[in-house]
Short mmCIF file of C-alpha atoms in Angstrom, two decimals:
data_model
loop_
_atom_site.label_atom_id
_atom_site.label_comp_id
_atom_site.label_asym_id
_atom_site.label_seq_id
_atom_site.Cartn_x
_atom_site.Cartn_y
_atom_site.Cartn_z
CA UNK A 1 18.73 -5.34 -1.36
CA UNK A 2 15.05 -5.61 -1.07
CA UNK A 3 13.05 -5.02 -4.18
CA UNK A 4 9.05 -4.24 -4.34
CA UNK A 5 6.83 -4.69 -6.80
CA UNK A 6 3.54 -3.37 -6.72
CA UNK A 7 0.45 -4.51 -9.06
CA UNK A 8 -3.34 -5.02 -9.34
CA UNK A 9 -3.76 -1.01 -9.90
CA UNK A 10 -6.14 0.21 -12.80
CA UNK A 11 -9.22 1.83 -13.65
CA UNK A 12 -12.76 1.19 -11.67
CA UNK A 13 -15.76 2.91 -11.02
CA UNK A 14 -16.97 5.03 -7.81
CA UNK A 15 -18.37 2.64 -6.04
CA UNK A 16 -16.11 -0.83 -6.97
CA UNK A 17 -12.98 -2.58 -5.59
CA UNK A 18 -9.48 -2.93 -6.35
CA UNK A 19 -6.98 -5.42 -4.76
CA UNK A 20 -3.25 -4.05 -4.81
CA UNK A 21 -0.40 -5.94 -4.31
CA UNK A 22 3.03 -5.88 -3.15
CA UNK A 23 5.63 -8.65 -4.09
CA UNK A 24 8.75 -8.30 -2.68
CA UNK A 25 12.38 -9.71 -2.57
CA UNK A 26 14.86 -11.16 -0.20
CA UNK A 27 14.74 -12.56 3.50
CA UNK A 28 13.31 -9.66 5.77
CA UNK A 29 9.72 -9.69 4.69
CA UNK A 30 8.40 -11.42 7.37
CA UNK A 31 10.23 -8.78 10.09
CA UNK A 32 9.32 -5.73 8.14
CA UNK A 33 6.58 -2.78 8.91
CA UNK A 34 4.68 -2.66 5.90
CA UNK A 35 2.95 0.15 4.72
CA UNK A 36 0.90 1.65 1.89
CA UNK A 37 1.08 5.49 0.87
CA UNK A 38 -0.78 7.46 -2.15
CA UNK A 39 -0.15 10.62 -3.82
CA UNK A 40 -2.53 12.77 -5.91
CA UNK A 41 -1.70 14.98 -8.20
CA UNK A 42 0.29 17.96 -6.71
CA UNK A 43 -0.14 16.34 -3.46
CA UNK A 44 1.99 15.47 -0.98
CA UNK A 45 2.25 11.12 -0.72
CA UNK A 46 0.61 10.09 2.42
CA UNK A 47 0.36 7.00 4.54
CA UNK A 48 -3.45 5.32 4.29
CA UNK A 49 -2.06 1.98 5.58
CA UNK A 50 0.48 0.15 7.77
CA UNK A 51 0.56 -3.43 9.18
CA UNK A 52 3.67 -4.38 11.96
CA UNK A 53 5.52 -7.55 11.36
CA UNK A 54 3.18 -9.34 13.87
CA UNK A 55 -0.36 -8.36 11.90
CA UNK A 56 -1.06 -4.68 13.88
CA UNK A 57 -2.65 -2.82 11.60
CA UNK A 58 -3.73 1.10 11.11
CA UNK A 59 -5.44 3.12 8.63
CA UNK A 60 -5.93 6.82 7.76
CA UNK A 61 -9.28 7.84 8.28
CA UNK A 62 -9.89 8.73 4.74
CA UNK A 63 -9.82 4.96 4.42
CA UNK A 64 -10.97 3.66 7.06
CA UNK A 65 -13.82 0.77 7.12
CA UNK A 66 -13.24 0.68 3.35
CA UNK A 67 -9.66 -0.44 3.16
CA UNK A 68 -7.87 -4.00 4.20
CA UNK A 69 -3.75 -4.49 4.58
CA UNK A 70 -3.37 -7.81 4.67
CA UNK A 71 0.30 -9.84 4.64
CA UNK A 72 1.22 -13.26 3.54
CA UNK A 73 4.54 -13.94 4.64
CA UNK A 74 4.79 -17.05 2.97
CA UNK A 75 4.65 -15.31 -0.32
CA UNK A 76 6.17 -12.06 0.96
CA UNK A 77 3.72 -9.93 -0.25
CA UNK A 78 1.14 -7.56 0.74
CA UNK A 79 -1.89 -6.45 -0.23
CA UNK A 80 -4.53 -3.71 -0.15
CA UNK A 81 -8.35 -4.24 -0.79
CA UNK A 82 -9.66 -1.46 -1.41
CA UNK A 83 -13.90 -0.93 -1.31
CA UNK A 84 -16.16 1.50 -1.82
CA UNK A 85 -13.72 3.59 -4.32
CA UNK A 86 -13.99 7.09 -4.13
CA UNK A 87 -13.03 9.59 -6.76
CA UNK A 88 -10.72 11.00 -4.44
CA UNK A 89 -9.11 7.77 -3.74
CA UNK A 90 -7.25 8.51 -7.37
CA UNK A 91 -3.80 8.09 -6.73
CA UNK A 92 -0.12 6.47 -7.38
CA UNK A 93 -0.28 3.86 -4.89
CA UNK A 94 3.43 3.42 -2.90
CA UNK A 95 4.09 0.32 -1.51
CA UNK A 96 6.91 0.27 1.41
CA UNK A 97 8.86 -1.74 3.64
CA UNK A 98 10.67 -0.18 6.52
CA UNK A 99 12.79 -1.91 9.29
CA UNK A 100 15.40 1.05 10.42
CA UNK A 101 16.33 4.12 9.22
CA UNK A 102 19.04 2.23 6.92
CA UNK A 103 16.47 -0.34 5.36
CA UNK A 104 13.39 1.56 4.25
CA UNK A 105 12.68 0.27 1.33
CA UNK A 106 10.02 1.50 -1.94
CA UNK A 107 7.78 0.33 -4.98
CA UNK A 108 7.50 2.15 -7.97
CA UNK A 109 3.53 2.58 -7.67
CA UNK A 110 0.74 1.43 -9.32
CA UNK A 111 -1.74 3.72 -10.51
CA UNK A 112 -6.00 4.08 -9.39
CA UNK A 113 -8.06 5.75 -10.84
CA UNK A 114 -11.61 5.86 -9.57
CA UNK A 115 -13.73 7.32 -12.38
CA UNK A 116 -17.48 6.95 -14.05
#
């Protein structure tokens, strides 16, 4: 069983940065797709972020020139920096590991809120 921990969310101002990060548990890190997702408020939760077990990444446009994935695979986690916050980037941030149908595993979010 994999387990993910996400952390770093919080409170920042249009305009600032947040790092997120994803910790997570047991032996498949390093072959796993990993991906960030957000959902609003009475939105649907959305992919903004993916990077492939061998460092491909790919972004949303939304987020796009403003937002990193990154992996370490020596300390199975990864992370999002995030720049250039928006209001609209508010969101529960999902982090989520996903190697077949059968493993596809989640976080429990961290929060963001972008806010003067």
């Amino acid at each position: 069983q994999v387990q993910l921990v996400e952390s770093g969310g919080g409170l920042v101002q249009p305009g600032g940065s947040l790092r997120l990060s994803c910790a997570a548990s047991g032996t498949i890190f390093s072959s796993g797709n990993m991906r960030w997702y957000r959902q609003a408020p009475g939105k649907e939760r959305k992919l903004i972020a993916g990077i492939t077990s061998g460092g491909t990444t790919n972004y949303a446009d939304s987020v796009k020139g403003r937002f990193t994935i990154s992996r370490d695979n020596a300390k199975n986690t990864v992370y999002l920096q995030m720049s250039n916050l928006k209001p609209e980037d508010t969101a529960n941030y999902y982090c989520n590991a996903y190697l077949d149908v059968l493993r596809d595993y989640w976080g429990q979010g961290t929060q963001v809120t972008v806010s003067s």
